[in-house]
Coordinates of C-alpha atoms and ligand atoms in Angstrom, one line a residue:
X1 CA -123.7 79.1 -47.3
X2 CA -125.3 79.7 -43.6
X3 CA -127.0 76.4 -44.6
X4 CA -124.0 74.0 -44.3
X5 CA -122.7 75.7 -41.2
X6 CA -125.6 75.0 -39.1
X7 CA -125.8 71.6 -40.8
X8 CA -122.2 70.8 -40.1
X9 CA -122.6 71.5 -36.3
X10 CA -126.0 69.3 -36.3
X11 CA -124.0 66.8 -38.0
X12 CA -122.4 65.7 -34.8
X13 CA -125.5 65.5 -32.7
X14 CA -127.3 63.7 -35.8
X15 CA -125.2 60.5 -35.5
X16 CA -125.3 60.0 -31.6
X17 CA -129.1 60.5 -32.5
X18 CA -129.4 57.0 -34.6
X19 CA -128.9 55.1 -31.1
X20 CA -132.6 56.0 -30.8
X21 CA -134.0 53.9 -33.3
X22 CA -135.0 50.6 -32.9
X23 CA -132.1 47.7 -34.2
X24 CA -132.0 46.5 -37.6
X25 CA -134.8 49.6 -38.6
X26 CA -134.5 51.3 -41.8
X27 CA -136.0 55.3 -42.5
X28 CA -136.8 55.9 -45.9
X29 CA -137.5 59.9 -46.9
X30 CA -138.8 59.4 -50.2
X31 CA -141.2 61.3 -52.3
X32 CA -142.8 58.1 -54.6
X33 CA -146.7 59.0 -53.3
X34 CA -148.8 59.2 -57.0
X35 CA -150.1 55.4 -57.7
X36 CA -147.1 54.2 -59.6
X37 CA -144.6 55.8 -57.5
X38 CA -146.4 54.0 -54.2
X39 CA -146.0 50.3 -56.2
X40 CA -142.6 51.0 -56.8
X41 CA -141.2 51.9 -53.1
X42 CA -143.6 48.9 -51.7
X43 CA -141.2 46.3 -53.8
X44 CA -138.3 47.7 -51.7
X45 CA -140.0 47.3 -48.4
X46 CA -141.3 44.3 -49.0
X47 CA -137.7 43.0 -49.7
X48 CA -136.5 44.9 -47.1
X49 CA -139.1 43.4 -44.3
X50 CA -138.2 40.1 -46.0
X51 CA -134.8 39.9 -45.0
X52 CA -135.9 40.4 -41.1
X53 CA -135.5 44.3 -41.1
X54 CA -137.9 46.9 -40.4
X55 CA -139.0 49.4 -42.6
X56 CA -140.3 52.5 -41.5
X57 CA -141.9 54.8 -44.3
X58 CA -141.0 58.5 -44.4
X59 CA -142.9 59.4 -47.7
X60 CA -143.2 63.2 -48.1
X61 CA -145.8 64.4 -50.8
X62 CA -144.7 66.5 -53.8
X63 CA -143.1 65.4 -57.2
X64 CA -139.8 66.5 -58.1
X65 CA -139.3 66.2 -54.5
X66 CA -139.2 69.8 -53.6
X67 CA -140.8 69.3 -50.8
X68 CA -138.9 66.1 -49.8
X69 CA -135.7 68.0 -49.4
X70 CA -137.2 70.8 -47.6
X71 CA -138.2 68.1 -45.0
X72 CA -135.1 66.2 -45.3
X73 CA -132.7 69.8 -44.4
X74 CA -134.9 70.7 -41.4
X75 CA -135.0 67.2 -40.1
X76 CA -130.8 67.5 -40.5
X77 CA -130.9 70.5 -38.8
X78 CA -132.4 69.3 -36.0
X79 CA -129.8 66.3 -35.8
X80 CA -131.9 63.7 -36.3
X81 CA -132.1 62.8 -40.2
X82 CA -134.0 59.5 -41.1
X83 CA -131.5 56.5 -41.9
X84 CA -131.9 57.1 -45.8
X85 CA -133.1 59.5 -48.4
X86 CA -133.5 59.7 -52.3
X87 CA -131.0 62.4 -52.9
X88 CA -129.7 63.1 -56.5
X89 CA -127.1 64.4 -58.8
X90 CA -125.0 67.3 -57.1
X91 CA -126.1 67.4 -53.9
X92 CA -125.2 63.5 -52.9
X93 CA -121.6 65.0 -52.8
X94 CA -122.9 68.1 -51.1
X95 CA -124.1 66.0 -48.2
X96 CA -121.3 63.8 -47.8
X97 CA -119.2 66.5 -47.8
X98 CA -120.9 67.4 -44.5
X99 CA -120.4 64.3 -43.4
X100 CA -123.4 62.4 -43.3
X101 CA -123.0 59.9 -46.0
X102 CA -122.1 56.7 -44.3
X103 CA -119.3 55.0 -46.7
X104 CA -121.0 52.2 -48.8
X105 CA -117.2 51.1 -50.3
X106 CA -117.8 47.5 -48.8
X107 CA -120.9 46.4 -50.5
X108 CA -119.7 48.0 -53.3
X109 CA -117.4 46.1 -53.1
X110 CA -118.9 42.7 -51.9
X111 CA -121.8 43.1 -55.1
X112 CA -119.1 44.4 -57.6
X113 CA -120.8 47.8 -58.3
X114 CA -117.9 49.0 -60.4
X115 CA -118.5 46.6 -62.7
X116 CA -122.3 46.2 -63.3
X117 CA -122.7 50.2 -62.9
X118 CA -121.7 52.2 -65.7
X119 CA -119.5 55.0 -65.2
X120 CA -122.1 58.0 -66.1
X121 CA -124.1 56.0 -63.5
X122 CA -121.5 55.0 -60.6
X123 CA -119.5 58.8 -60.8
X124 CA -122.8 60.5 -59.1
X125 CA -123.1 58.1 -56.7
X126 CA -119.5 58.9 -55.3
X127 CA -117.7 61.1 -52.8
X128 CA -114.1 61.0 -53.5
X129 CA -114.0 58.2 -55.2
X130 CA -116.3 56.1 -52.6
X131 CA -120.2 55.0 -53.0
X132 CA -122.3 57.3 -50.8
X133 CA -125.3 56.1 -52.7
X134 CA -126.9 53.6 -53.8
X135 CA -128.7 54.0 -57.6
X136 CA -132.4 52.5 -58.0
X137 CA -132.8 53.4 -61.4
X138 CA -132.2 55.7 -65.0
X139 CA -135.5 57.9 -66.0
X140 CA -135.8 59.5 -69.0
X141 CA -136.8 62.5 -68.9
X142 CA -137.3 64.3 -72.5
X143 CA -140.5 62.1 -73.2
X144 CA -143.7 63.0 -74.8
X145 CA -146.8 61.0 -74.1
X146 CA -149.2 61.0 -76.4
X147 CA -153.0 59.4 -76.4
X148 CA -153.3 57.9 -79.9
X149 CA -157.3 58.1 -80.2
X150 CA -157.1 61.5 -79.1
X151 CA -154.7 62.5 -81.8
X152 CA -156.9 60.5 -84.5
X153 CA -160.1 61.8 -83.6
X154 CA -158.1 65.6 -84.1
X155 CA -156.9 64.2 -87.6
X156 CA -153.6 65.2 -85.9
X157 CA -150.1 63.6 -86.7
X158 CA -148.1 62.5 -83.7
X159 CA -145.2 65.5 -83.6
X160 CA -141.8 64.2 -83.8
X161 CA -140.7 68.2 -84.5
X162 CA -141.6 71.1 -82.8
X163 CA -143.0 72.9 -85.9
X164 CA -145.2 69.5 -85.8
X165 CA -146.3 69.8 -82.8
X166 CA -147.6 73.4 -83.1
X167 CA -149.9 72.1 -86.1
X168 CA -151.0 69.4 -84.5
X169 CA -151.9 71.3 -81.2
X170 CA -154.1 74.0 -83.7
X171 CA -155.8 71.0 -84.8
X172 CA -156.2 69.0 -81.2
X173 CA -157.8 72.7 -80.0
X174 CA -160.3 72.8 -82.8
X175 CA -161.5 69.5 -82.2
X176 CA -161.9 70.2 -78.2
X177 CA -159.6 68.3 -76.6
X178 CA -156.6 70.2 -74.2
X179 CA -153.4 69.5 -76.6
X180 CA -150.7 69.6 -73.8
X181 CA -151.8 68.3 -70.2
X182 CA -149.6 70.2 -67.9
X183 CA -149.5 70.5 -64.1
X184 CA -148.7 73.9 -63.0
X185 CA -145.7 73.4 -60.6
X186 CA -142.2 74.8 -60.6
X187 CA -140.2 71.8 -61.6
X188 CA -143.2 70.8 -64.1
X189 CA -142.4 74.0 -66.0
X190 CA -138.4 73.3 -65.5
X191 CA -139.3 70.0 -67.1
X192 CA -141.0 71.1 -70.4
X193 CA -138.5 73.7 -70.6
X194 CA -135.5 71.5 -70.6
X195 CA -136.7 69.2 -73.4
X196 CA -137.5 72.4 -75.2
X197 CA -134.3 73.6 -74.8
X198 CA -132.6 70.2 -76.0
X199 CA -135.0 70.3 -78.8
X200 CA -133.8 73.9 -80.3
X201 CA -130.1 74.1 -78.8
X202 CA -129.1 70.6 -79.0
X203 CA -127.0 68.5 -76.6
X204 CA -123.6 70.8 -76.6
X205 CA -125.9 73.6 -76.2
X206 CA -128.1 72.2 -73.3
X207 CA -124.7 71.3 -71.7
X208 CA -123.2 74.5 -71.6
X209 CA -126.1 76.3 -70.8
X210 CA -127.1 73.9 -68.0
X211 CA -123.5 72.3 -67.0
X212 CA -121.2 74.8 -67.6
X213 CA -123.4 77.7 -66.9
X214 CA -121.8 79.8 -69.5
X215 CA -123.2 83.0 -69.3
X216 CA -122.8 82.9 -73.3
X217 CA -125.1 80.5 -73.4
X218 CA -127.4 81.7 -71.1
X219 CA -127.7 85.0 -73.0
X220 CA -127.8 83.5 -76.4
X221 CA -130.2 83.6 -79.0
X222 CA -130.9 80.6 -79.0
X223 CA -132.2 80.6 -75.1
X224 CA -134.4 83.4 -76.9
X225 CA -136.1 80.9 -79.2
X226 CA -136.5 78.6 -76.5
X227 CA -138.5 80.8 -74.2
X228 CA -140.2 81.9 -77.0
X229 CA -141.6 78.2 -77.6
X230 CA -142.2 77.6 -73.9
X231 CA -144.8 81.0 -74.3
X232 CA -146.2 79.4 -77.2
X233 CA -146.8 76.3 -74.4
X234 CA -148.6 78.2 -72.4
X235 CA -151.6 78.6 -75.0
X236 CA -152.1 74.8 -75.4
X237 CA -153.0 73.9 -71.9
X238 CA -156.1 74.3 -70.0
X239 CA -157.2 76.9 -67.1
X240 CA -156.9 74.3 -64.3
X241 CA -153.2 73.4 -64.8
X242 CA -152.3 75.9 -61.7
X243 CA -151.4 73.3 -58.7
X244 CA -151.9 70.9 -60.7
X245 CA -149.7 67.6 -60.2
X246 CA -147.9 65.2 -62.4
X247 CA -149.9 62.5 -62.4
X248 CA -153.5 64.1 -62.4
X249 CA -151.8 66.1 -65.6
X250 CA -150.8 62.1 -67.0
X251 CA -154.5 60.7 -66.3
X252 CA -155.5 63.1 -68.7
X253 CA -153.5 61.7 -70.9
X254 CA -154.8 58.5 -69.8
X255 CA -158.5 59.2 -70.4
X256 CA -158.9 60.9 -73.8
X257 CA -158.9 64.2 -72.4
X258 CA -155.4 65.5 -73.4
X259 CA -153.4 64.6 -76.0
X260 CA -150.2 64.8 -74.9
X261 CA -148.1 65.4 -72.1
X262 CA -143.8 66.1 -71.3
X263 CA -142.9 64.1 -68.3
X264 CA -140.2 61.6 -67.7
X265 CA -141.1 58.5 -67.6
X266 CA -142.2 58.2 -64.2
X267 CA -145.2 58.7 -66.3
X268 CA -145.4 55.5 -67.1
X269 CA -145.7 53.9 -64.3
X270 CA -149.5 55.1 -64.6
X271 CA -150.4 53.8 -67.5
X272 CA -148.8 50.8 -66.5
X273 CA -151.0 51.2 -63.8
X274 CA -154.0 51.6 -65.4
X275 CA -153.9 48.6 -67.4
X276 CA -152.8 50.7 -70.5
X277 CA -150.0 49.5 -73.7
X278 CA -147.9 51.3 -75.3
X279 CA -147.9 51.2 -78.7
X280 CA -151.8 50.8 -78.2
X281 CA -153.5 52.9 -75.8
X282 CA -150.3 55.2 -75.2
X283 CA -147.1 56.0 -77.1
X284 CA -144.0 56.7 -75.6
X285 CA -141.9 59.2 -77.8
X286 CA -138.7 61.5 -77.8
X287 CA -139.9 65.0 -77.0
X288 CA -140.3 66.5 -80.4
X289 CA -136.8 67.5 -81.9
X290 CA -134.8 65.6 -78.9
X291 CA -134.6 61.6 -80.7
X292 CA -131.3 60.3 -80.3
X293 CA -130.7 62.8 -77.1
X294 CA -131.1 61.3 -73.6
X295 CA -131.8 63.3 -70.2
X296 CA -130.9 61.1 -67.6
X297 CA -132.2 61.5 -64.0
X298 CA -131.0 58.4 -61.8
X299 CA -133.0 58.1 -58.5
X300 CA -130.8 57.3 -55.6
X301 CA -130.3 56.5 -51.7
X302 CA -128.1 58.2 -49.1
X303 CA -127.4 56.2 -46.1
X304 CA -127.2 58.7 -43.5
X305 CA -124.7 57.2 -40.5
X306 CA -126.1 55.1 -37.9
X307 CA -124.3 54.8 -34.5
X308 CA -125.9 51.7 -33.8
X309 CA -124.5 48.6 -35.8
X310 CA -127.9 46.6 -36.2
X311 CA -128.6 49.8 -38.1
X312 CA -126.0 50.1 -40.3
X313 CA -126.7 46.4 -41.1
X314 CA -130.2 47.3 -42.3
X315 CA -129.0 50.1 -44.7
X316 CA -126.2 47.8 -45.9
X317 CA -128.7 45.4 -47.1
X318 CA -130.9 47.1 -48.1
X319 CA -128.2 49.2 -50.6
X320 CA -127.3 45.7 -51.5
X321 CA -131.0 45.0 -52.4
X322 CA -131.2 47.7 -54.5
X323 CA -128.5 46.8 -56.8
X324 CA -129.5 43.5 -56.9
X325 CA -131.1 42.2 -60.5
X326 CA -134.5 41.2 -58.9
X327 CA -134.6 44.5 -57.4
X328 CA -133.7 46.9 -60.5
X329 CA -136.3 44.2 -62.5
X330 CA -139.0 44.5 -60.6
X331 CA -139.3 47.9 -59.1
X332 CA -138.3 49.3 -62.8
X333 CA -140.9 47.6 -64.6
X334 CA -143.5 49.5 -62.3
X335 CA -141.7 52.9 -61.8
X336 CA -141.4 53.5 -65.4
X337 CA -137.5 53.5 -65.9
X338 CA -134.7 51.3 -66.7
X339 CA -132.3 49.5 -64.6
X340 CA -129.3 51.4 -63.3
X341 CA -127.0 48.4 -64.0
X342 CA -126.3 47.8 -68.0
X343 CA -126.1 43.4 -67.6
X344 CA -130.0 43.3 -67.0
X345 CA -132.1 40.5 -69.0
X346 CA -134.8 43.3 -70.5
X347 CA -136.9 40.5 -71.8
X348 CA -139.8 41.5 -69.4
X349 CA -140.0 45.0 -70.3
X350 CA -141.9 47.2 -72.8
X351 CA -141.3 49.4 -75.9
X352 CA -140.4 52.1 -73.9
X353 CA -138.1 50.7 -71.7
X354 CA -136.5 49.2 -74.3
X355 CA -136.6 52.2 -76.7
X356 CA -135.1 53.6 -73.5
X357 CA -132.3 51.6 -72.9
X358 CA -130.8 51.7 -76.3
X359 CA -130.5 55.5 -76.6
X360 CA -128.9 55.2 -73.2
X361 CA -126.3 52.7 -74.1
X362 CA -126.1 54.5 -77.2
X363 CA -125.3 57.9 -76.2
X364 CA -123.4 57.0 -73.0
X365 CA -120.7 55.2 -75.4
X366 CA -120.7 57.6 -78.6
X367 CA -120.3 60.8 -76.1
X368 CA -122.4 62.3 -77.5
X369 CA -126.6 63.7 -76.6
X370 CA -126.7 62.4 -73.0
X371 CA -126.8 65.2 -70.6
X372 CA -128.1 65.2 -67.2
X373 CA -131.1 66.8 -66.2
X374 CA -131.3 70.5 -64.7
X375 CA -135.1 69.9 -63.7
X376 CA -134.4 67.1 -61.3
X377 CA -131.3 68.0 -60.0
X378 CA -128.6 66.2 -62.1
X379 CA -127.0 68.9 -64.0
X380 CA -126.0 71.3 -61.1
X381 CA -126.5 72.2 -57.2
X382 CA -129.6 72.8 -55.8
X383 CA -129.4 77.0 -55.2
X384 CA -128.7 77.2 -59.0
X385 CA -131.6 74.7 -60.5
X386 CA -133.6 76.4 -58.4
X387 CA -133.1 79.9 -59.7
X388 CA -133.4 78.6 -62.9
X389 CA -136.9 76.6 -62.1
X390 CA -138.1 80.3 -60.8
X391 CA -137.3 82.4 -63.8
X392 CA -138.9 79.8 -66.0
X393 CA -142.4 79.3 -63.6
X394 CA -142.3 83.4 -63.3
X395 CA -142.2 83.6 -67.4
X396 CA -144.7 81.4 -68.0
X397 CA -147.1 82.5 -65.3
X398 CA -146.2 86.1 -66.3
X399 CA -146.5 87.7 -69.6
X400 CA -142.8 88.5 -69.4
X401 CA -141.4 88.6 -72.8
X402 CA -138.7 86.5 -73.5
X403 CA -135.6 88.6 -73.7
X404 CA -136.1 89.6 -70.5
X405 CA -136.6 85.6 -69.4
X406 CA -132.9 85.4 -70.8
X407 CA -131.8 88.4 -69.4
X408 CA -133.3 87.3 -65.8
X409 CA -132.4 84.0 -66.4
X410 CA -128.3 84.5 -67.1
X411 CA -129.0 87.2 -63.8
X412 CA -130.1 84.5 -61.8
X413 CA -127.6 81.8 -62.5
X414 CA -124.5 84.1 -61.7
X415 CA -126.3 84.9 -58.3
X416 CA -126.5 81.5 -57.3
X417 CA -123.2 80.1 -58.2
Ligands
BGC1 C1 -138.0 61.6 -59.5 C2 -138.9 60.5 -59.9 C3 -140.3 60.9 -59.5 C4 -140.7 62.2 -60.1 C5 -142.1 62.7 -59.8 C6 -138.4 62.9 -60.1 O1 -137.6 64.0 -59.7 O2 -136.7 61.4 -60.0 O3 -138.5 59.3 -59.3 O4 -141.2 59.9 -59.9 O5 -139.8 63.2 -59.6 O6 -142.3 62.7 -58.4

């Protein structure tokens, strides 16, 4: 890939670059902008300004993070990549296997990461066998929020099938309030479609479509049925979804106006926000058809390498931070997710979180219904979740019919391998 040559050669210049910065100074390219998001990241500045380094805040606009990356390659390119980046799933190990990933192997070791991490967890964040990044968290993402008034005033049940769902968005339309609040982005329609796909194929399925890539799979009936419920979507939202982010798309939610919405649960971190309870104002549920199955999508920082060692002191810290209890306690409880290490006190968290948690623990040791996410980057390189997030945002903008989504979607996947 013409990418990673001209990264590999800016690789070079990039780490004689870090002399530039100022000592014990710390980049962060992040994309945590929406309200709860911005609480989250300030916990780790704050802690990292607390223990006398400086933080300097490279926050690029755009959930999912498109954007973010975008920023992060050119940046690369031009040999001067910020000290650290949220960088998931696949492509931590594409990075450091340019060679920007400064080796994290002795706090690892110093804070016993092997043993508070659990494997699902600690096998991303490695490069042959070696941390290259540091984990801040474990979202969810095959959620449904639902607004409980809204539902009541529709004389709606809350869906915990999709068969439900479809009566219940019939009745929320008839009593005038937008069923499904959906932002129309790329990796907002990769999101609903990956639940969806969980919910009719089921965990082996979802793994072997989205893992394995099997062109089987791909072209299978059952990727049929699933396109055919993400068309049926498309008539439950309202016009001004197009452009539309996340979070707008969760106040929604928030305020009455939708009834539901399928977001990981980033999305909670503005109700949380807005003063809202689960259980009470807001209710936290499996994405119809999907309970007992868990999509994880762990946040995580690359340390780029630092040629000056004030630098590389920062970044250590601040990975050591990260892991640390008060840390994952904390910034968790206002970014919506659980903790990435498994001996946390959950005592202060919600419903949710704990809900969370347990099918987490429980599908990580039975083997069976946790898959990683294709929509945020988990499940497989960036060149191939991104032909996949096109097919799916060109069939539900379009009024392509669903073979052909399958047929363009197994076309697109063998393209980008
Ligand atoms: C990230 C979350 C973030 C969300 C929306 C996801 O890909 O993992 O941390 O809140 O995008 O920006």
């Amino acid at each position: 890939m013409t990418f990673k040559k001209s990264i590999l050669a800016a690789a070079i210049v990039g780490t004689m670059a870090g002399t530039a910065a100022h000592a014990g100074e710390v980049e962060v390219l992040h994309w945590w902008t929406s309200g709860g998001e911005a609480e989250s990241i300030a916990v780790l500045k704050s802690m990292v300004e607390d223990s006398g380094h400086t933080w300097k805040d490279f926050a690029v606009a755009g959930g999912g993070g498109d954007q973010a990356m975008t920023v992060l390659r050119s940046r690369a390119v031009s040999g001067n990549p910020p000290a650290s980046a949220q960088i998931k799933g696949p492509e931590i190990q594409e990075w450091a296997s340019l060679g920007f990933a400064a080796d994290l192997s002795g706090v690892a070791k110093a804070s016993n990461w092997d043993a508070v991490l659990p494997k699902v967890v600690s096998d991303v964040m490695k490069y042959n066998g070696k941390y290259v990044s540091v984990p801040v968290n474990v979202h969810r993402v095959n959620w449904m929020w639902a607004n409980p008034a809204a539902f009541a005033k529709a004389g709606a049940k809350v869906p915990t099938t999709m068969a439900e769902m479809w009566t219940a968005a019939d009745k929320l339309k008839a009593a005038g309030i937008t069923p499904i609040a959906h932002g129309g982005q790329p990796w907002q329609d990769a999101t609903t479609f990956e639940s969806i796909v969980l919910s009719v194929g089921g965990a082996d399925f979802f793994k072997r479509a989205f893992v394995d890539l099997d062109q089987t799979a791909l072209n299978s009936d059952t990727m049929k049925q699933s396109f055919d419920a993400l068309r049926k979507v498309t008539g439950y939202i309202d016009a001004g979804s197009p452009g539309r982010d996340w979070n707008v798309a969760t106040s929604m939610v928030i305020k009455g106006e939708a009834a539901m919405q399928f977001m990981g649960d980033w999305a909670k971190g503005e109700f949380t926000l807005a003063g809202q309870k689960p259980g009470k104002d807001f209710l936290c549920l499996p994405f119809p058809g999907t309970d007992g199955s868990f999509t994880f999508n762990i946040d995580s920082l690359v340390m780029f390498k630092q040629k000056d060692p004030a630098n590389t002191a920062a970044q250590d810290k601040m990975a050591e931070l990260v892991v640390s209890k008060k840390f994952q306690e904390v910034f968790n409880l206002k970014k919506g997710s659980i903790p990435a290490r498994m001996d946390m006190d959950m005592t202060p968290f919600d419903s949710c979180a704990l809900a969370s948690m347990d099918t987490f623990k429980s599908t990580a040791k039975s083997g069976k219904g946790l898959v990683p996410s294709m929509a945020h980057g988990m499940s497989t390189t960036g060149s191939v979740s991104g032909a996949i997030g096109d097919v799916v945002t060109s069939f539900f903008n379009s009024d392509m019919s669903s073979a052909d989504g399958v047929a363009k979607l197994a076309k697109a996947v063998k393209a980008a391998q």
